[in-house]
Short mmCIF file of C-alpha atoms in Angstrom, two decimals:
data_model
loop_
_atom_site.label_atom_id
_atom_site.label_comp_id
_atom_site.label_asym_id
_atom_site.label_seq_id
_atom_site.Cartn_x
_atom_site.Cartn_y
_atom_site.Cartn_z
CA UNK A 1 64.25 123.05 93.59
CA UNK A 2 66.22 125.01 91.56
CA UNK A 3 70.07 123.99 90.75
CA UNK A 4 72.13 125.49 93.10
CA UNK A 5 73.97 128.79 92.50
CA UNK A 6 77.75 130.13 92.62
CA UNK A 7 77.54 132.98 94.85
CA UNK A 8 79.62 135.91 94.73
CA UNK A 9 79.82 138.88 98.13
CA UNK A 10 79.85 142.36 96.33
CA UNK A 11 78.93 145.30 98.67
CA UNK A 12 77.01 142.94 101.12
CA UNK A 13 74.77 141.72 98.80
CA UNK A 14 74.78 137.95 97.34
CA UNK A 15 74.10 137.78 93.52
CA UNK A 16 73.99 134.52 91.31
CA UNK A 17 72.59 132.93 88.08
CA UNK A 18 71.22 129.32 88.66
CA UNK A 19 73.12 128.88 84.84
CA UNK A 20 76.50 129.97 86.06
CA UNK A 21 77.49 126.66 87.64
CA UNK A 22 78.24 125.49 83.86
CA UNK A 23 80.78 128.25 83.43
CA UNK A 24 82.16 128.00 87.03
CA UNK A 25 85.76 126.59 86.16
CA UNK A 26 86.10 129.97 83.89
CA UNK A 27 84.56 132.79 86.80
CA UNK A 28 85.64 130.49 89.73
CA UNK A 29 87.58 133.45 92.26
CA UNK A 30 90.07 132.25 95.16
CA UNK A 31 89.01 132.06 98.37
CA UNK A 32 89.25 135.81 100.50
CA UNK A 33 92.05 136.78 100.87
CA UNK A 34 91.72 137.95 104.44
CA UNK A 35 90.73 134.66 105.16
CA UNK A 36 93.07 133.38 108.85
CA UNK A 37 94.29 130.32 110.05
CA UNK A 38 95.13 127.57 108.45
CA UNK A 39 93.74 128.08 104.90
CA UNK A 40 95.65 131.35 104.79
CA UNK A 41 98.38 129.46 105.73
CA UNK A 42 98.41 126.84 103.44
CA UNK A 43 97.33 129.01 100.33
CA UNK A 44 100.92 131.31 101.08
CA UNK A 45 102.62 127.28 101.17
CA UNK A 46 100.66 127.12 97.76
CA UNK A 47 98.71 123.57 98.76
CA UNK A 48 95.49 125.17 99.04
CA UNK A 49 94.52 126.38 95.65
CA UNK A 50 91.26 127.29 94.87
CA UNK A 51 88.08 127.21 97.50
CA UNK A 52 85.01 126.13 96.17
CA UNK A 53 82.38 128.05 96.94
CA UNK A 54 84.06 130.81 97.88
CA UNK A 55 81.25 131.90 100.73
CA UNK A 56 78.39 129.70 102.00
CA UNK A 57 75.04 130.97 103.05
CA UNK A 58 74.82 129.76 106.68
CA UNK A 59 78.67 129.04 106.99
CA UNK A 60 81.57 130.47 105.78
CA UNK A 61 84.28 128.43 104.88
CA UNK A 62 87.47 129.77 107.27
CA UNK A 63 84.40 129.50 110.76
CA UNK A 64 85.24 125.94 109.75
CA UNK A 65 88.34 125.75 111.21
CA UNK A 66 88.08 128.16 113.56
CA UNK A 67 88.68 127.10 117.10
CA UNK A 68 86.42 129.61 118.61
CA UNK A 69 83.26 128.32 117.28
CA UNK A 70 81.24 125.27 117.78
CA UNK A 71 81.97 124.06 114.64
CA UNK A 72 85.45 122.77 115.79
CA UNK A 73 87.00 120.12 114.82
CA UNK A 74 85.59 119.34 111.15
CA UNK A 75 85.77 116.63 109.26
CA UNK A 76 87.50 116.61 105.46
CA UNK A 77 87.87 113.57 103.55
CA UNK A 78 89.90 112.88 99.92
CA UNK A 79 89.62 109.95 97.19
CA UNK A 80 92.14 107.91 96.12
CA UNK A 81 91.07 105.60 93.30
CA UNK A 82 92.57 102.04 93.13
CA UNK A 83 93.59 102.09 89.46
CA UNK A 84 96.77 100.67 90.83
CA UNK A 85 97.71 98.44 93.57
CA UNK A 86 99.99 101.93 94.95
CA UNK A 87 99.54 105.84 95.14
CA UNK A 88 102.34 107.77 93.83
CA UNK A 89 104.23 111.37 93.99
CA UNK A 90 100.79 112.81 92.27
CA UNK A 91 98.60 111.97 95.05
CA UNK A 92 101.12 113.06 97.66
CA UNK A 93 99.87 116.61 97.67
CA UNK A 94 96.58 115.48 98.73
CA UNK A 95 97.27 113.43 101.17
CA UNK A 96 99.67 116.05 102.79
CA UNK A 97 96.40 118.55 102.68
CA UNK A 98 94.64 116.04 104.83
CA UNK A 99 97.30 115.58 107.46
CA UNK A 100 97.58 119.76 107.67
CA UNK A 101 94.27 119.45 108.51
CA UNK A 102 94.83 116.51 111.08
CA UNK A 103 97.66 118.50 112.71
CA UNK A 104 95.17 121.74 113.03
CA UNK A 105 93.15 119.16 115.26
CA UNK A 106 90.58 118.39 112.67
CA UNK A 107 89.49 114.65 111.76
CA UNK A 108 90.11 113.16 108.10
CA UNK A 109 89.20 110.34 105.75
CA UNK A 110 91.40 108.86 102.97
CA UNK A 111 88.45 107.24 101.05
CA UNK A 112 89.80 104.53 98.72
CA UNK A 113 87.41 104.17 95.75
CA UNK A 114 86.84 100.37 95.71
CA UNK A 115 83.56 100.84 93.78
CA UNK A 116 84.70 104.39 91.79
CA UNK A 117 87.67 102.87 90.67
CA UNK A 118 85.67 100.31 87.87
CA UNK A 119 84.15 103.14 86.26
CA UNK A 120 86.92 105.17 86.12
CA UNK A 121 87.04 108.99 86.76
CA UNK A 122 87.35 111.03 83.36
CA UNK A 123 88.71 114.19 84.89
CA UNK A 124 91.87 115.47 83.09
CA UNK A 125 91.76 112.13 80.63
CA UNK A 126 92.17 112.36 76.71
CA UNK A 127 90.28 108.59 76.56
CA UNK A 128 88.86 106.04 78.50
CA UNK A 129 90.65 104.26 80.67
CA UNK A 130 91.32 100.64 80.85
CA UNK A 131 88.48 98.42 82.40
CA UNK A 132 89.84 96.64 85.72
CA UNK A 133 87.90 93.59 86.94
CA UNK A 134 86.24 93.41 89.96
CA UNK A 135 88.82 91.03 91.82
CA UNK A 136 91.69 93.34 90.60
CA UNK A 137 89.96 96.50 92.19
CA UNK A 138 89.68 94.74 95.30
CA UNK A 139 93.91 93.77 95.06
CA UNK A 140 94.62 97.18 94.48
CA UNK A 141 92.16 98.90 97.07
CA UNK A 142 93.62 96.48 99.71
CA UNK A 143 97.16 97.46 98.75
CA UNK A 144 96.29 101.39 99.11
CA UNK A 145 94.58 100.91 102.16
CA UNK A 146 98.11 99.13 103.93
CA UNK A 147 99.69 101.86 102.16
CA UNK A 148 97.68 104.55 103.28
CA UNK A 149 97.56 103.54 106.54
CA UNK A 150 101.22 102.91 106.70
CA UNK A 151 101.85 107.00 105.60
CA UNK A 152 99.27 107.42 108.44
CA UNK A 153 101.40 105.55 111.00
CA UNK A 154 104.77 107.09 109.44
CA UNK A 155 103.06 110.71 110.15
CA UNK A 156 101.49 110.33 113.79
CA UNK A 157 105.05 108.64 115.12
CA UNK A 158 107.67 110.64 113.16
CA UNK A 159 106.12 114.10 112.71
CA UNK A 160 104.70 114.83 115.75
CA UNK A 161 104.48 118.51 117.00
CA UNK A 162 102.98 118.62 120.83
CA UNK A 163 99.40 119.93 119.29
CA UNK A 164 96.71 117.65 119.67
CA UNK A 165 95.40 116.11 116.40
CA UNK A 166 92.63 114.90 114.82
CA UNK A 167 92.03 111.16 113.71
CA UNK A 168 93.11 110.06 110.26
CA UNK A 169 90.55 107.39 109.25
CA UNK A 170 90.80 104.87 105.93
CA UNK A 171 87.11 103.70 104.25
CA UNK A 172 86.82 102.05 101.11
CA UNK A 173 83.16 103.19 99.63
CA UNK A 174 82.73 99.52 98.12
CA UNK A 175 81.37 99.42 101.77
CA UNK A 176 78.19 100.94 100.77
CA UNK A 177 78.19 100.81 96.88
CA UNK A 178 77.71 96.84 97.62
CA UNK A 179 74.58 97.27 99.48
CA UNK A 180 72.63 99.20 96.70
CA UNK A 181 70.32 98.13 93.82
CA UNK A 182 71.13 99.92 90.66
CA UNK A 183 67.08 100.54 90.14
CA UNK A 184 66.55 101.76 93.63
CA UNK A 185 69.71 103.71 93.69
CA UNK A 186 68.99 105.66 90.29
CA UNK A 187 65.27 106.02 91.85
CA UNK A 188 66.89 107.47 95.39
CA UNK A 189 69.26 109.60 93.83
CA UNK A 190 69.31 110.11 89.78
CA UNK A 191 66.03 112.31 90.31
CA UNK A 192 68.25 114.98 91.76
CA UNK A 193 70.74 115.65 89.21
CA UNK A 194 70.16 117.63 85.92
CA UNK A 195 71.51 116.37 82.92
CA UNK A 196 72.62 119.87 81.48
CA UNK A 197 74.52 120.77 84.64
CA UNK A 198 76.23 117.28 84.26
CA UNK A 199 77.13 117.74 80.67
CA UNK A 200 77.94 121.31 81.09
CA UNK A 201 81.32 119.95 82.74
CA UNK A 202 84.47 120.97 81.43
CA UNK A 203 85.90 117.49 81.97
CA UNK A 204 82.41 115.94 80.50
CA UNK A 205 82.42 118.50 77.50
CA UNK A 206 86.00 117.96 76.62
CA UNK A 207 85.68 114.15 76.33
CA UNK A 208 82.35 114.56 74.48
CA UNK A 209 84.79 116.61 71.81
CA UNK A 210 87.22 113.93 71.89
CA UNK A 211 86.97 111.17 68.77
CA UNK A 212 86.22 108.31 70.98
CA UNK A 213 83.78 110.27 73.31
CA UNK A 214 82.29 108.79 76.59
CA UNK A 215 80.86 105.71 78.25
CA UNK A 216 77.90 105.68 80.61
CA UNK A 217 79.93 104.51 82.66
CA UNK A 218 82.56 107.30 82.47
CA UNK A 219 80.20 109.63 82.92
CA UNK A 220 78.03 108.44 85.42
CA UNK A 221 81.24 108.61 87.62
CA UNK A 222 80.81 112.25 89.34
CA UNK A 223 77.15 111.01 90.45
CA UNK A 224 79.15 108.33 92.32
CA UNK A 225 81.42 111.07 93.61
CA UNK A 226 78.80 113.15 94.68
CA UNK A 227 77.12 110.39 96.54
CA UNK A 228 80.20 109.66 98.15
CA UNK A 229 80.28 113.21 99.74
CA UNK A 230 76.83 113.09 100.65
CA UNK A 231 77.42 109.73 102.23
CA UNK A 232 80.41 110.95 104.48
CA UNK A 233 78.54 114.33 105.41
CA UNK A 234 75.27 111.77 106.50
CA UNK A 235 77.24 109.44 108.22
CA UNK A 236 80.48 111.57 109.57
CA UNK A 237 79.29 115.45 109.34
CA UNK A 238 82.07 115.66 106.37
CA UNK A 239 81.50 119.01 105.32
CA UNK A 240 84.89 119.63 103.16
CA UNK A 241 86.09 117.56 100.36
CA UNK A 242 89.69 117.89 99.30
CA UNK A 243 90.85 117.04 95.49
CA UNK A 244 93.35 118.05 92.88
CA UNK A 245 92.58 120.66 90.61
CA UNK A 246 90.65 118.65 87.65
CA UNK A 247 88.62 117.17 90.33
CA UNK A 248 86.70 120.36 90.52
CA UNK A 249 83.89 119.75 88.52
CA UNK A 250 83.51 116.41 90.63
CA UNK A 251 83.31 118.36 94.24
CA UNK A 252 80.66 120.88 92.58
CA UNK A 253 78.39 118.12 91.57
CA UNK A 254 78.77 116.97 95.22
CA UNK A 255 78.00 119.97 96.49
CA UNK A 256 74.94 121.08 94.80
CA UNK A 257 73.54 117.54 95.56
CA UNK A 258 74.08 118.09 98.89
CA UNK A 259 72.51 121.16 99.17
CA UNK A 260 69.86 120.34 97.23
CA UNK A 261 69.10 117.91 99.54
CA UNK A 262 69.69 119.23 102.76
CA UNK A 263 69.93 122.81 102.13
CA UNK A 264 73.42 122.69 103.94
CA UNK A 265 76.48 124.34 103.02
CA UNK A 266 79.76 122.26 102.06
CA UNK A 267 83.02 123.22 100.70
CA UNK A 268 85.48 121.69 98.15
CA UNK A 269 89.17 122.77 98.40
CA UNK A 270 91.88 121.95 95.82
CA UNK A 271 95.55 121.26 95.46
CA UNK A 272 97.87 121.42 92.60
CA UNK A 273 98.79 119.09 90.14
CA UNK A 274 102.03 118.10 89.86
CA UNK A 275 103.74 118.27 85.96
CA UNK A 276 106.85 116.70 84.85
CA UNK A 277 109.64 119.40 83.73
CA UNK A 278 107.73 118.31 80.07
CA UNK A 279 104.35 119.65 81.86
CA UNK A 280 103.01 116.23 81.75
CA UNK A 281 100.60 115.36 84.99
CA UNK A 282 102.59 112.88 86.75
CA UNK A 283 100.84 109.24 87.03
CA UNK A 284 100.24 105.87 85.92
CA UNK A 285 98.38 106.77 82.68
CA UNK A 286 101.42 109.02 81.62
CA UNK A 287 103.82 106.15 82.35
CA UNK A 288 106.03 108.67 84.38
CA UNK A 289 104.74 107.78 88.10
CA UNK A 290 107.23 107.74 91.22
CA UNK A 291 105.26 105.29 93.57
CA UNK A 292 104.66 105.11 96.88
CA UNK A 293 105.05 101.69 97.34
CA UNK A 294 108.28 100.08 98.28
CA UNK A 295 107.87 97.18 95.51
CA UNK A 296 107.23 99.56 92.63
CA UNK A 297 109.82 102.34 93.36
CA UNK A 298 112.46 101.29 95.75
CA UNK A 299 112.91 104.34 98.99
CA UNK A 300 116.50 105.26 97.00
CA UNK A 301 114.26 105.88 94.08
CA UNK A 302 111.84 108.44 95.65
CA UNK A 303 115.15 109.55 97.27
CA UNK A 304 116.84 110.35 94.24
CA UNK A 305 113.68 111.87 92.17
CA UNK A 306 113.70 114.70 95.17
CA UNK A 307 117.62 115.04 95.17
CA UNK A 308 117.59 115.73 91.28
CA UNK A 309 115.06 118.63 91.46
CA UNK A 310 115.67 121.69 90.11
CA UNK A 311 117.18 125.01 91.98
CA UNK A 312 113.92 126.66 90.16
CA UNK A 313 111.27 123.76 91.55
CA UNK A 314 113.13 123.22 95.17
CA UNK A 315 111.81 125.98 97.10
CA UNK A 316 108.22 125.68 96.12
CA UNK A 317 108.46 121.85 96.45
CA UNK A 318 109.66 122.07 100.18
CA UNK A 319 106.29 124.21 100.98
CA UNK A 320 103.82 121.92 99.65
CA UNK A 321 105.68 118.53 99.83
CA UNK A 322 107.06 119.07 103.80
CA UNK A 323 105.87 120.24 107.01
CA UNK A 324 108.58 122.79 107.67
CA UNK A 325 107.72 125.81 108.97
CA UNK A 326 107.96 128.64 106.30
CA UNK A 327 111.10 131.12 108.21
CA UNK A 328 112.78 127.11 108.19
CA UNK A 329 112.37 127.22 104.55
CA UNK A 330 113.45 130.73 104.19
CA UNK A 331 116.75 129.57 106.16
CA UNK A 332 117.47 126.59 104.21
CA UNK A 333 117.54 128.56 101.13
CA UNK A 334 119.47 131.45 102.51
CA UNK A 335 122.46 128.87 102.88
CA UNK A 336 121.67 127.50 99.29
CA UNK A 337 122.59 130.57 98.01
CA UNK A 338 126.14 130.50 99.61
CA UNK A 339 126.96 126.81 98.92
CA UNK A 340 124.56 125.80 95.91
CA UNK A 341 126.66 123.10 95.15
CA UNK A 342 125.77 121.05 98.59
CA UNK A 343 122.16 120.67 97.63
CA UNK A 344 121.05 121.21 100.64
CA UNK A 345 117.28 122.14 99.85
CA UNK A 346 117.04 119.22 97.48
CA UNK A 347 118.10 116.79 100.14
CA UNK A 348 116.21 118.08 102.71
CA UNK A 349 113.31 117.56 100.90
CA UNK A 350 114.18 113.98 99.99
CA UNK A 351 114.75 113.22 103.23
CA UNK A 352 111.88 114.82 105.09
CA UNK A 353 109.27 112.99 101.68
CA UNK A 354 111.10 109.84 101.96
CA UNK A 355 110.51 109.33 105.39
CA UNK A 356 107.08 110.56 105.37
CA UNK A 357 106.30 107.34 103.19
CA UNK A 358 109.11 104.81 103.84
CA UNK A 359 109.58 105.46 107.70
CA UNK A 360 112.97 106.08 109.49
CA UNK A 361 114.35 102.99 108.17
CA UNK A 362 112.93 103.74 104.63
CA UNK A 363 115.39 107.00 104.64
CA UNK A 364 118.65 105.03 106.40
CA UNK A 365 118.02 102.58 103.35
CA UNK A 366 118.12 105.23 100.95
CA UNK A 367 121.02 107.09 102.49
CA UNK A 368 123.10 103.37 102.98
CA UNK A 369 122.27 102.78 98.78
CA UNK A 370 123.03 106.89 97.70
CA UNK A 371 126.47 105.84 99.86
CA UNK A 372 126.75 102.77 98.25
CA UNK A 373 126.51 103.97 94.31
CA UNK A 374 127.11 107.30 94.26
CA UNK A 375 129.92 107.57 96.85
CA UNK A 376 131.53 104.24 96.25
CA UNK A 377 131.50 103.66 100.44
CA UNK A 378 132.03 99.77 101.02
CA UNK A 379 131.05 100.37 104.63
CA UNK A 380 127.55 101.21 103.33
CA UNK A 381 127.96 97.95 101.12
CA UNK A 382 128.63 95.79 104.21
CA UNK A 383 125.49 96.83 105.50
CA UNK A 384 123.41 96.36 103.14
CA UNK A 385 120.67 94.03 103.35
CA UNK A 386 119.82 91.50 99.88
CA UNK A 387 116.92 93.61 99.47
CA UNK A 388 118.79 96.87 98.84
CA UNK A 389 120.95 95.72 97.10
CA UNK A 390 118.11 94.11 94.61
CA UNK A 391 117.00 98.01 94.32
CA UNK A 392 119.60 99.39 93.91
CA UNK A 393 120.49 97.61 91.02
CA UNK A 394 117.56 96.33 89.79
CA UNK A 395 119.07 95.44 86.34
CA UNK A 396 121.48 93.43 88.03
CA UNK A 397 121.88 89.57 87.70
CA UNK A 398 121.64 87.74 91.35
CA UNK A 399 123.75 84.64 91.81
CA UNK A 400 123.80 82.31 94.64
CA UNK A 401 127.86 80.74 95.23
CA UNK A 402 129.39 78.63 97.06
CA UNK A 403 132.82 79.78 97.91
CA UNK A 404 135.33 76.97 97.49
CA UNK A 405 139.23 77.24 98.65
CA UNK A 406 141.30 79.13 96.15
CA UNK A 407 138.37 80.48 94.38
CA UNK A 408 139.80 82.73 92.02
CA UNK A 409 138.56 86.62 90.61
CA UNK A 410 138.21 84.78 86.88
CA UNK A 411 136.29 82.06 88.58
CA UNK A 412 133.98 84.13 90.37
CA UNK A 413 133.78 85.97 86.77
CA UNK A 414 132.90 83.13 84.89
CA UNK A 415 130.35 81.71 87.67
CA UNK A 416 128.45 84.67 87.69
CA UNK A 417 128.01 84.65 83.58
CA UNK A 418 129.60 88.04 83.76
CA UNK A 419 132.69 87.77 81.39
CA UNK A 420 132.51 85.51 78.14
CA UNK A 421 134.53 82.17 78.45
CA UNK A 422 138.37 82.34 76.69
CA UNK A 423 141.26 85.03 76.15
CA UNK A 424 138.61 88.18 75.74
CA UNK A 425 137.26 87.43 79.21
CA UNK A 426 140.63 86.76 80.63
CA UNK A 427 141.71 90.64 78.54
CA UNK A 428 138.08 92.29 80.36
CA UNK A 429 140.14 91.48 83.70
CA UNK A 430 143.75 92.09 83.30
CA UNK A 431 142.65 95.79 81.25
CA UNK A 432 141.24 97.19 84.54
CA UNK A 433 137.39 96.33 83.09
CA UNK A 434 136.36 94.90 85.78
CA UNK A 435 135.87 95.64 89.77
CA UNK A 436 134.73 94.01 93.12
CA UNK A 437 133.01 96.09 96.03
CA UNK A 438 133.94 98.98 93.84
CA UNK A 439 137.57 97.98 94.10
CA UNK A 440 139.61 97.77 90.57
CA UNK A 441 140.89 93.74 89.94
CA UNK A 442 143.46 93.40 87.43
CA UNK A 443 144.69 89.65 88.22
CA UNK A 444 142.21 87.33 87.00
CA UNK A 445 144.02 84.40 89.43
CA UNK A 446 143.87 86.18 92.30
CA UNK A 447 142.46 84.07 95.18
CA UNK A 448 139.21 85.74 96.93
CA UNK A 449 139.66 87.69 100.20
CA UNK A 450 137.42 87.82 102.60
CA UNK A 451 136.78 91.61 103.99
CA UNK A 452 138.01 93.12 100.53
CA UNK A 453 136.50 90.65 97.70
CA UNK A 454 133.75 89.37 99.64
CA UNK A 455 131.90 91.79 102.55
CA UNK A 456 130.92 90.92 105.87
CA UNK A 457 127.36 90.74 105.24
CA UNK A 458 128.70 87.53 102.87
CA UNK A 459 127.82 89.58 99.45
CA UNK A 460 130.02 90.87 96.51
CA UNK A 461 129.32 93.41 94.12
CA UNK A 462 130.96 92.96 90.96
CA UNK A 463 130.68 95.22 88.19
CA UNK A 464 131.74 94.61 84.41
CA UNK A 465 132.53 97.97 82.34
CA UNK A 466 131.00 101.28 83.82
CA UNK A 467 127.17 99.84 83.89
CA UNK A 468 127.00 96.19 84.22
CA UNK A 469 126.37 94.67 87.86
CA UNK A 470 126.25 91.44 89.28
CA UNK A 471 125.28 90.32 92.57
CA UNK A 472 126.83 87.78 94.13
CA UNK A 473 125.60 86.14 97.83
CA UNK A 474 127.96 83.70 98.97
CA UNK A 475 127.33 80.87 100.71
CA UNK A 476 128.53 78.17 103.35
CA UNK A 477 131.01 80.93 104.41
#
């Protein structure tokens, strides 16, 4: 059977070339724009950007998700590779396409790549990555699944909107990778791809440019992806695959194999990558990666990374990153315009992201530490729990005391290693260098209070110049 062809609708006729789908990343179109419902919707939010292919031959790609036909509800599924034991602020957009689709009443999949992930995708990569052993795969797939399911949990209870929604389910496809034989799996399914249409890739073609060029195993990696689709449309009627933007070439070896096998029509859809203000694709292998999880990059991180955005970014970032309604959107930037220097939009974001991944008490935490540092409040302090307070200053030394009678400010000081011993350490004190709970000391002999040197949660922040903090929990209070 011939390869399967890009189709184009011009004046009710369908034309193609079976050689096109080489050359589809430079004639790919967007999808109609007439199309209704929710891809309309999400294509003016920007998530949705380019619909792959843009018509099908026995179904088009909005009757998906329309109600009215007996195709309702769908199912859509994404991959998340386990490169690392969390998913960060570059795979958010994804997994916010899947839960539009869940609150539209459609099911989804979050597939976590437990067998992809040693092979390593080369899409949008200069060189190979680094080779992850089989034991550290399963670590980090186990860790995205918790977290992933978490997000999945955070979204059902604290976004709610009356509609009834689909299921969000999480596979791992080490599930079915670990029941094939490499010989009867290339004799199953390497018969049905063509080598030219898998070289003809633009992320295949680019690393076969590239000075170190590309393992077998690199590029034997879309195959996998393909199967994957085919798998989930076999055993789940999965007929859409979501991905970001370089993952196109992936979803279009997916779909011809599909086809080509059962002569059914699926779709790929795309989202956006997400650049640094450098243009740098945010991640792991750039080294600039916000992560999702709580050990990597604390809630008052991811906070802070949404509060610093950029007037220019903060509009476009509340459409794709949040489920507010677009007139919401329009409103919240109507009143930026009159008081720009509340930050209203940027914190609105923060707030609705952060909770999305860290839960309600994820956001309090990250309100309690912005109060903490940037507002100087000691009643945030005193409410702080260890753990906050180990994020929030993460360069900070952590000391354990016991608070003796008459302990003084010096000897708290000098306990914590935070002034040098002698006259200079005594000077650091007496020339206003140093504060407690954000509270200028100037006499180093001083006897500790309780409520003003020391909190009621039986911790002490003491800081040493205008960057230097040390953490101090007291104990036998």
């Amino acid at each position: 059977m011939a390869a399967p062809m890009f189709r184009c609708f011009s004046r009710g006729r369908w034309f193609g070339s079976p050689g096109m789908s080489g050359v589809l990343f430079l004639g790919l179109r967007e999808a109609h724009s007439g199309a209704q419902g929710l891809l309309a919707v999400q294509k003016a939010r920007g998530l949705f950007k380019e619909f792959f292919p843009e018509r099908g031959t026995k179904i088009e790609l909005p009757e998906l998700f329309d109600r009215g036909t007996g195709n309702f509800p769908q199912t859509i599924y994404c991959g998340f590779d386990p490169t690392a034991d969390s998913l960060h602020v570059g795979h958010l957009l994804a997994l916010l396409g899947l839960f539009h689709f869940q609150r539209a009443g459609h099911n989804v999949i979050a597939l976590v790549g437990g067998a992809t992930a040693r092979l390593g995708d080369p899409s949008g990569r200069t060189k190979e990555r680094e080779a992850l052993g089989a034991e550290r795969v399963r670590s980090n797939a186990r860790a995205l699944r918790q977290g992933l399911e978490a997000m999945g949990a955070n979204h059902q209870q604290l976004f709610a909107d009356g509609r009834p929604w689909g299921s969000f389910t999480v596979l791992d496809n080490s599930a079915w990778y670990q029941k094939q034989h490499l010989v009867d799996f290339l004799s199953a399914v390497g018969g049905h791809f063509r080598m030219g249409t898998l070289l003809s890739r633009l992320s295949v073609q680019t690393r076969l440019r590239s000075p170190e060029g590309m393992s077998l195993a690199e590029f034997f990696y879309q195959v996998l992806q393909a199967y994957d689709f085919y798998y989930l449309f076999q055993h789940y009627g999965c007929r859409v695959q979501l991905g970001g933007s370089d993952q196109l070439g992936n979803i279009m070896s997916g779909y011809e194999f599909i086809h080509k096998l059962t002569g059914e029509d699926v779709f790929g859809i795309t989202v956006p990558l997400i650049t640094s203000t450098t243009g740098a694709k945010l991640g792991k292998s750039a080294g600039n990666a916000v992560w999702l999880n709580r050990d990597k990059t604390s809630p008052f991180e991811l906070y802070q990374f949404f509060v610093r955005q950029q007037d220019d970014l903060v509009e476009r970032y509340l459409k794709l990153f949040t489920f507010l309604p677009l007139p919401e959107i329009d409103h919240i930037m109507q009143l930026h315009e009159k008081e720009p220097e509340k930050r209203g939009p940027q914190k609105r974001l923060a707030a609705e992201v952060t909770k999305l991944v860290h839960g309600q008490e994820g956001l309090a935490s990250a309100k309690r530490c912005t109060q903490a540092l940037y507002h100087s409040s000691i009643d945030a302090l005193e409410v702080m729990s260890d753990q906050e307070l180990k994020e929030l200053f993460k360069e900070a030394s952590f000391s354990e005391l016991v608070l003796d009678p008459g302990t003084s400010v010096l000897d708290t000081c000098r306990k914590a290693n935070a002034i040098p011993d002698g006259p200079r350490g005594y000077r650091m004190i007496t020339e206003g260098g140093v504060s407690i709970n954000h509270r200028q000391v100037t006499n180093p002999e001083s006897v500790l209070v309780v409520g003003q040197h020391i909190l009621k949660n039986g911790l002490s922040l003491l800081k040493i110049g205008k960057r230097n903090f040390y953490i101090i929990k007291w104990l036998q209070l």
